[in-house]
mmCIF file of C-alpha atoms in Angstrom:
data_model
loop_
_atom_site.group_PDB
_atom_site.id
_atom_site.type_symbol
_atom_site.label_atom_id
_atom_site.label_comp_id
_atom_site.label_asym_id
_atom_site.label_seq_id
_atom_site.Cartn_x
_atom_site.Cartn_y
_atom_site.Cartn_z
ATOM 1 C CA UNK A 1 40.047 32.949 -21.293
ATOM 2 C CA UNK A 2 40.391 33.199 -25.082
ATOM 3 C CA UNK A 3 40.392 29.018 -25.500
ATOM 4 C CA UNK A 4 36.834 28.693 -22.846
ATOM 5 C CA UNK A 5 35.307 31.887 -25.394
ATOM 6 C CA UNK A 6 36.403 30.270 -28.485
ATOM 7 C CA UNK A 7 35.193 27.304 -27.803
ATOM 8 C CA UNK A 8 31.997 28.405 -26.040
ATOM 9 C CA UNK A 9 31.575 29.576 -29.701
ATOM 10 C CA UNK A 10 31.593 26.938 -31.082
ATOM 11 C CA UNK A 11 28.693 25.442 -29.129
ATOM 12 C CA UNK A 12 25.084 24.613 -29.043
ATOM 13 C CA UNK A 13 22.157 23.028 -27.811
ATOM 14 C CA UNK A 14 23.653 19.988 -29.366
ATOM 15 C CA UNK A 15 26.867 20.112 -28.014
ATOM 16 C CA UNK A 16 27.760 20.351 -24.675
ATOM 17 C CA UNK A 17 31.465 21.727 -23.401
ATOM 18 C CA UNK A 18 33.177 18.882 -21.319
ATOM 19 C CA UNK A 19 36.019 20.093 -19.118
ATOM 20 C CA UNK A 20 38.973 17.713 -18.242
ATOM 21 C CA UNK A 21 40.055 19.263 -14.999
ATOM 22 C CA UNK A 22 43.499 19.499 -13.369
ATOM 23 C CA UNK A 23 43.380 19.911 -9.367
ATOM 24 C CA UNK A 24 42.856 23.384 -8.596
ATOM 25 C CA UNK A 25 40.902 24.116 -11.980
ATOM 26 C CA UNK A 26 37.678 26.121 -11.137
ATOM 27 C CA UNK A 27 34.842 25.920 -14.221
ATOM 28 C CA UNK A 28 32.220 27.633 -12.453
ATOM 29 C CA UNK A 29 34.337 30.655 -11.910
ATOM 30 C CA UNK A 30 35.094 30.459 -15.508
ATOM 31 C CA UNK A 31 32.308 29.745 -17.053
ATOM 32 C CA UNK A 32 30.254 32.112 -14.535
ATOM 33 C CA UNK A 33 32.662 34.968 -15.921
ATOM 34 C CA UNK A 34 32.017 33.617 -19.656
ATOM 35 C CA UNK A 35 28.209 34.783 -18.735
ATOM 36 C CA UNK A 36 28.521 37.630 -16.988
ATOM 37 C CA UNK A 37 28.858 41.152 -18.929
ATOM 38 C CA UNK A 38 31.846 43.089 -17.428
ATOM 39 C CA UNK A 39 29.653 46.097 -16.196
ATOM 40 C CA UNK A 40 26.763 44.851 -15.557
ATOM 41 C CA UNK A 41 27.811 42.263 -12.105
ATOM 42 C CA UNK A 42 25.025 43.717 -10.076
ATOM 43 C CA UNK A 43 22.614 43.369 -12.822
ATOM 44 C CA UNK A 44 19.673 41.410 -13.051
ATOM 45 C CA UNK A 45 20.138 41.502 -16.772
ATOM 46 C CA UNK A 46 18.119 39.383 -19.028
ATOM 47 C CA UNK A 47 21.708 39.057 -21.206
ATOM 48 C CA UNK A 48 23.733 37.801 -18.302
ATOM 49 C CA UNK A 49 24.206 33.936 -17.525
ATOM 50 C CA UNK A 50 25.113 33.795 -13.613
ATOM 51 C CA UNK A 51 23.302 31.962 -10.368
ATOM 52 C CA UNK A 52 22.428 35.410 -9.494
ATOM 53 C CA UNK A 53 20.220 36.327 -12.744
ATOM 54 C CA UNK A 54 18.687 32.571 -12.117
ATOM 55 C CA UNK A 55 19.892 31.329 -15.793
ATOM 56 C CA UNK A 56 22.539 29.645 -14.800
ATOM 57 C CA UNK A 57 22.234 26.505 -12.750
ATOM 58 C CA UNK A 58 25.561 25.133 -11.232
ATOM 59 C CA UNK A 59 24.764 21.567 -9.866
ATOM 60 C CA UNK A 60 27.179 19.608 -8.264
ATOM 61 C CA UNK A 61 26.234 16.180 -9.390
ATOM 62 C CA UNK A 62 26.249 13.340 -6.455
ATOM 63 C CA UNK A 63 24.344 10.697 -4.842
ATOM 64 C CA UNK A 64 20.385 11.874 -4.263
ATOM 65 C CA UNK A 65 21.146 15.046 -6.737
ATOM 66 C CA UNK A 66 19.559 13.596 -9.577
ATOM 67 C CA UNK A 67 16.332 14.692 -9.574
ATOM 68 C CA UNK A 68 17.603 18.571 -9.171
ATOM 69 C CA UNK A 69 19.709 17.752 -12.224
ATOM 70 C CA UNK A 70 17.128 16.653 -14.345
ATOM 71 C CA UNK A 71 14.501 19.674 -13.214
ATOM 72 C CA UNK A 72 17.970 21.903 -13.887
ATOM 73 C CA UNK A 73 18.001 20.542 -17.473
ATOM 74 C CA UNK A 74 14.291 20.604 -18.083
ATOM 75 C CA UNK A 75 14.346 23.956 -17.209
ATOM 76 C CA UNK A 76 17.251 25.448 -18.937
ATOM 77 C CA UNK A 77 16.297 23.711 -22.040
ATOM 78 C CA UNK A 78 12.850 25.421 -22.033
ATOM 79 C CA UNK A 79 13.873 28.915 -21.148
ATOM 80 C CA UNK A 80 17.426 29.120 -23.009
ATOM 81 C CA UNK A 81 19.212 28.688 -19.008
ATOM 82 C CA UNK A 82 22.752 27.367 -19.036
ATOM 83 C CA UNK A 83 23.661 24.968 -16.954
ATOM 84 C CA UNK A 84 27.139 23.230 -15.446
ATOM 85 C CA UNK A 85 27.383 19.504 -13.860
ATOM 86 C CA UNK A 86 30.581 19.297 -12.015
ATOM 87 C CA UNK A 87 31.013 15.476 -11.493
ATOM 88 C CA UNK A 88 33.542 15.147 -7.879
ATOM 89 C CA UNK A 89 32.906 11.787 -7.713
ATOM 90 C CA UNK A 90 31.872 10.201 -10.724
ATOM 91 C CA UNK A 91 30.762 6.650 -9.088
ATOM 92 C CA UNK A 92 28.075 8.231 -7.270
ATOM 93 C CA UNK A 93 26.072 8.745 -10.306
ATOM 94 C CA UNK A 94 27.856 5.903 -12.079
ATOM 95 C CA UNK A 95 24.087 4.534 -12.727
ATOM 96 C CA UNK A 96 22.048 7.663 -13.623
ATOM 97 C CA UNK A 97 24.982 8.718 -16.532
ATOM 98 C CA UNK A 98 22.830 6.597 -19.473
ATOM 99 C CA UNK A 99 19.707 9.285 -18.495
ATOM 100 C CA UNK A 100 22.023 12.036 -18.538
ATOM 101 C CA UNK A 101 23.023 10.701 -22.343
ATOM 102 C CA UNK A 102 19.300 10.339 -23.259
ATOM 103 C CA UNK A 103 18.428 13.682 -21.834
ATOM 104 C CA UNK A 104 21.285 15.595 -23.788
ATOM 105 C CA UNK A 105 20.577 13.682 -26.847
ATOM 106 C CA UNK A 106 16.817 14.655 -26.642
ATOM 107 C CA UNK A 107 17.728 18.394 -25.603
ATOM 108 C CA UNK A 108 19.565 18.629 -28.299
ATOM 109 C CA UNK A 109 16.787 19.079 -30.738
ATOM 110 C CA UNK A 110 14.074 20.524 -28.994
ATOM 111 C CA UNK A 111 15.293 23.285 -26.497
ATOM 112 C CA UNK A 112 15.719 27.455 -26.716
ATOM 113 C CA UNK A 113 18.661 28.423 -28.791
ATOM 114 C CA UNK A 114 20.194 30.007 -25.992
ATOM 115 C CA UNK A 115 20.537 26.365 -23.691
ATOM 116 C CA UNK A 116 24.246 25.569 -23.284
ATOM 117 C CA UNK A 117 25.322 22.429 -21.310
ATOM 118 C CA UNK A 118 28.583 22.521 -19.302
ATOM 119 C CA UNK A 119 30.168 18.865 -17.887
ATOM 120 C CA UNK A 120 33.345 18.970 -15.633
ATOM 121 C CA UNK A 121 35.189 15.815 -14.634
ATOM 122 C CA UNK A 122 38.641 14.995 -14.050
ATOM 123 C CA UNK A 123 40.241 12.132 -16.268
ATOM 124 C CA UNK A 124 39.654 8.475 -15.086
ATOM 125 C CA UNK A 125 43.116 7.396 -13.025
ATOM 126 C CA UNK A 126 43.058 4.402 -15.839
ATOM 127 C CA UNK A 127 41.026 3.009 -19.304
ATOM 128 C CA UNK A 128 38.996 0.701 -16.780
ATOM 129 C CA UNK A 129 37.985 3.222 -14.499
ATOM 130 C CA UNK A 130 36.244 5.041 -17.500
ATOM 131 C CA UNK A 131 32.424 5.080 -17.328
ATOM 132 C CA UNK A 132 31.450 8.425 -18.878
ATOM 133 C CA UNK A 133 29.175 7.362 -21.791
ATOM 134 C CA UNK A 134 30.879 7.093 -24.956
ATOM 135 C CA UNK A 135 27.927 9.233 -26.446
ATOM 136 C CA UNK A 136 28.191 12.143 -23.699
ATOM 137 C CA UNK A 137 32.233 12.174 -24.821
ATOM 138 C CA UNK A 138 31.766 11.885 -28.769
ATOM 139 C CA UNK A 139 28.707 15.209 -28.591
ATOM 140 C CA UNK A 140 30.537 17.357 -26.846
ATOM 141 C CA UNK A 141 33.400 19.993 -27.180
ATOM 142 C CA UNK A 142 36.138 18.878 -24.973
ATOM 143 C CA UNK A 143 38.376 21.837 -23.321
ATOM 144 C CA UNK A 144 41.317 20.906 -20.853
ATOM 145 C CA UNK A 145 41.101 23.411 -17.638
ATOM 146 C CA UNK A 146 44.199 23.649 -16.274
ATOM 147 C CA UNK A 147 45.874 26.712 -14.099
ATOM 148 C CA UNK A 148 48.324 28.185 -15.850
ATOM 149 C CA UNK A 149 52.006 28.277 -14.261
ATOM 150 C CA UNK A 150 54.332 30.457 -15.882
ATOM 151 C CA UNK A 151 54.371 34.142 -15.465
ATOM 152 C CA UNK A 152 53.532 34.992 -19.160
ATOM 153 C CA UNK A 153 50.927 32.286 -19.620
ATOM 154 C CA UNK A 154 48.592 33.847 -16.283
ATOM 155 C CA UNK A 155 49.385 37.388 -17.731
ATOM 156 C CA UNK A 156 47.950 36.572 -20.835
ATOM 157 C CA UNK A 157 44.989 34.318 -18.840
ATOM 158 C CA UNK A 158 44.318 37.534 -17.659
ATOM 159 C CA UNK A 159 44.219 39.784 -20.687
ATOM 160 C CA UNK A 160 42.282 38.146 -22.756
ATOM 161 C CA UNK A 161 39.909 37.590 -19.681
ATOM 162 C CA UNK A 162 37.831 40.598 -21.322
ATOM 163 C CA UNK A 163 37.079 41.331 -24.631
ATOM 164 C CA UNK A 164 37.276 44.383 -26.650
ATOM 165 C CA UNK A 165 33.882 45.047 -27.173
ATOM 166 C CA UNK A 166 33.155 44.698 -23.256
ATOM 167 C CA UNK A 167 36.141 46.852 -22.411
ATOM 168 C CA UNK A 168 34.511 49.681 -25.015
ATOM 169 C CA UNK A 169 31.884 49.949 -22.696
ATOM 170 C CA UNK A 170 33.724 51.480 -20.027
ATOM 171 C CA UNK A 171 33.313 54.717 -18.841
ATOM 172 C CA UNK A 172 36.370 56.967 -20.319
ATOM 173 C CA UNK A 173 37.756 54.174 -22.322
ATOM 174 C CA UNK A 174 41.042 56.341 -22.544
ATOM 175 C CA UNK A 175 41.840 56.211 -19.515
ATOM 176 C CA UNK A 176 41.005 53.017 -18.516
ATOM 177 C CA UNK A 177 43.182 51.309 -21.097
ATOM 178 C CA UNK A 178 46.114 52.859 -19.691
ATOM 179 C CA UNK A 179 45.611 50.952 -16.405
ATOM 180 C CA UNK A 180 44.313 47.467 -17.770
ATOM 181 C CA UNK A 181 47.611 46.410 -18.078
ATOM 182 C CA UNK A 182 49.171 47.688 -14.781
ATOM 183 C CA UNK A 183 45.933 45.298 -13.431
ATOM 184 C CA UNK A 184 46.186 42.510 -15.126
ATOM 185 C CA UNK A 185 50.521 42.449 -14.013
ATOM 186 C CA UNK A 186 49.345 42.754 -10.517
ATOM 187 C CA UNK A 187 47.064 40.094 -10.494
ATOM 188 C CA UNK A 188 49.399 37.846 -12.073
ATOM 189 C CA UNK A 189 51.852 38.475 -9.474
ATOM 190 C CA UNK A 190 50.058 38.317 -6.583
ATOM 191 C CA UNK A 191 48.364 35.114 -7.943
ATOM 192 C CA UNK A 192 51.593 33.294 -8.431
ATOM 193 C CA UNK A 193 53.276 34.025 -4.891
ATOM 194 C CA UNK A 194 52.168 31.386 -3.358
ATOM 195 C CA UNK A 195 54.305 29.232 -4.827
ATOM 196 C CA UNK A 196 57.046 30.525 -2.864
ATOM 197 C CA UNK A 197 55.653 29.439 0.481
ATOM 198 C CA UNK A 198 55.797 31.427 3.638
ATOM 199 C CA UNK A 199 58.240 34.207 1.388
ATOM 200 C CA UNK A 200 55.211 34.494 -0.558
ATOM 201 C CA UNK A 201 52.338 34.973 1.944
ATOM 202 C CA UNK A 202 51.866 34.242 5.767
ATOM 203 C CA UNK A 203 48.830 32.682 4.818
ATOM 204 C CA UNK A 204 47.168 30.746 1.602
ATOM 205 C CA UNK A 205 44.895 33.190 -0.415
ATOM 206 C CA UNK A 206 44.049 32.086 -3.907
ATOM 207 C CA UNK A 207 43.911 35.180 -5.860
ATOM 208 C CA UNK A 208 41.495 34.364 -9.322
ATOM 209 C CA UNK A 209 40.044 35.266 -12.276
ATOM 210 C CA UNK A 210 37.027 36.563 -9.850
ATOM 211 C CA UNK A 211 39.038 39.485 -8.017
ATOM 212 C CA UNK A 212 40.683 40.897 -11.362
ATOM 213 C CA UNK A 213 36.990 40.871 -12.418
ATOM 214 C CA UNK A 214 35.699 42.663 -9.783
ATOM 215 C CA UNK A 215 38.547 45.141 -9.631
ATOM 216 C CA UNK A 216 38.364 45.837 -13.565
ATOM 217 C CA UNK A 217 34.659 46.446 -12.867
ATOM 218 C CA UNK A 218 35.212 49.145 -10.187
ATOM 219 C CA UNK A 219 37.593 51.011 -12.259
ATOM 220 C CA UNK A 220 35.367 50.800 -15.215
ATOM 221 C CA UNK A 221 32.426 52.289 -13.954
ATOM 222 C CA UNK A 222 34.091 54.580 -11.792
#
């Protein structure tokens, strides 16, 4: 959305972006979509930041996962990677968090221009049960990731999912714009059904940003 891409902006090598996380907020999806050119899914595009190009590097951080953290960072540091740490449980790497602070610090200063550091955590339950590093918190951008609720607010999640300049690259741009909209008022529909229980759907799908994406793509290119 427009606050993850302003604030992505706003980043660096030096500065990570720290989501606080609601339940139900997904910052891979996001910040997958934040890397991934709008026509180019399929790609294995040098400009494109996704798991499936191999420069970007989701890790979920817990007990033993360490080690595949640290390689993640070396590497994404070195070749201009991105990479996201979502943090479930925070007390399973409650002792290797002063590394992760020394690594970012060092990062910071001597990595590829293009190395972007993503943290997601949910808020501590209380002031004692806070043990990210006061360093980690203080360097980085913080962004709150929270599903919106209200029919306008996911209508305009979804707008401003693409960009002009992305949307320009379609294939008969005239025609296309004329059914962005239509899109983007379906999606939000569909997505907030569900709240309606069994009137909504038989069964529990959660529509996201990923299945606008794909359908924008299709009628894009085609």
């Amino acid at each position: 959305g427009m606050d993850l891409a302003k604030s992505y902006e706003e980043t660096g090598p030096a500065a990570p972006l720290f989501f606080i996380l609601s339940p139900g907020a997904d910052p891979h999806e996001d910040t997958e979509m934040l890397g991934k050119p709008l026509v180019c899914f399929w790609c294995k595009d040098h400009s494109t930041f996704t798991v499936g190009t191999g420069r970007f590097h989701n890790i979920s951080l817990g007990q033993g996962q360490e080690m595949v953290a640290e390689e993640a960072l070396e590497k994404a540091a070195r070749r201009g990677h991105w990479v996201l740490f979502q943090v479930s449980n925070i007390y399973l790497v409650a002792k290797w968090l002063g590394t992760l602070e020394k690594l970012l610090e060092q990062y910071s200063e001597e990595s590829h221009p293009d190395f972007h550091v993503f943290i997601s955590a949910e808020p501590a339950p209380t002031p004692e049960e806070h043990i990210i590093p006061q360093g980690i918190l203080e360097n980085s951008n913080k962004i709150t990731s929270e599903p919106p609720t209200r029919m306008l607010a996911n209508l305009r999640a979804a707008r401003y999912s693409f960009d002009q300049d992305t949307l320009e690259l379609c294939i008969g741009e005239g025609e296309f714009k004329g059914i962005l909209f239509p899109l983007c008022y379906f999606h939000t529909c569909v997505a907030g059904r569900p709240k309606f229980g069994p009137r909504g759907w038989n069964g529990r799908y959660r529509f996201s940003a990923r299945d606008l994406a794909v359908c924008i793509t299709v009628h894009c290119n085609y």
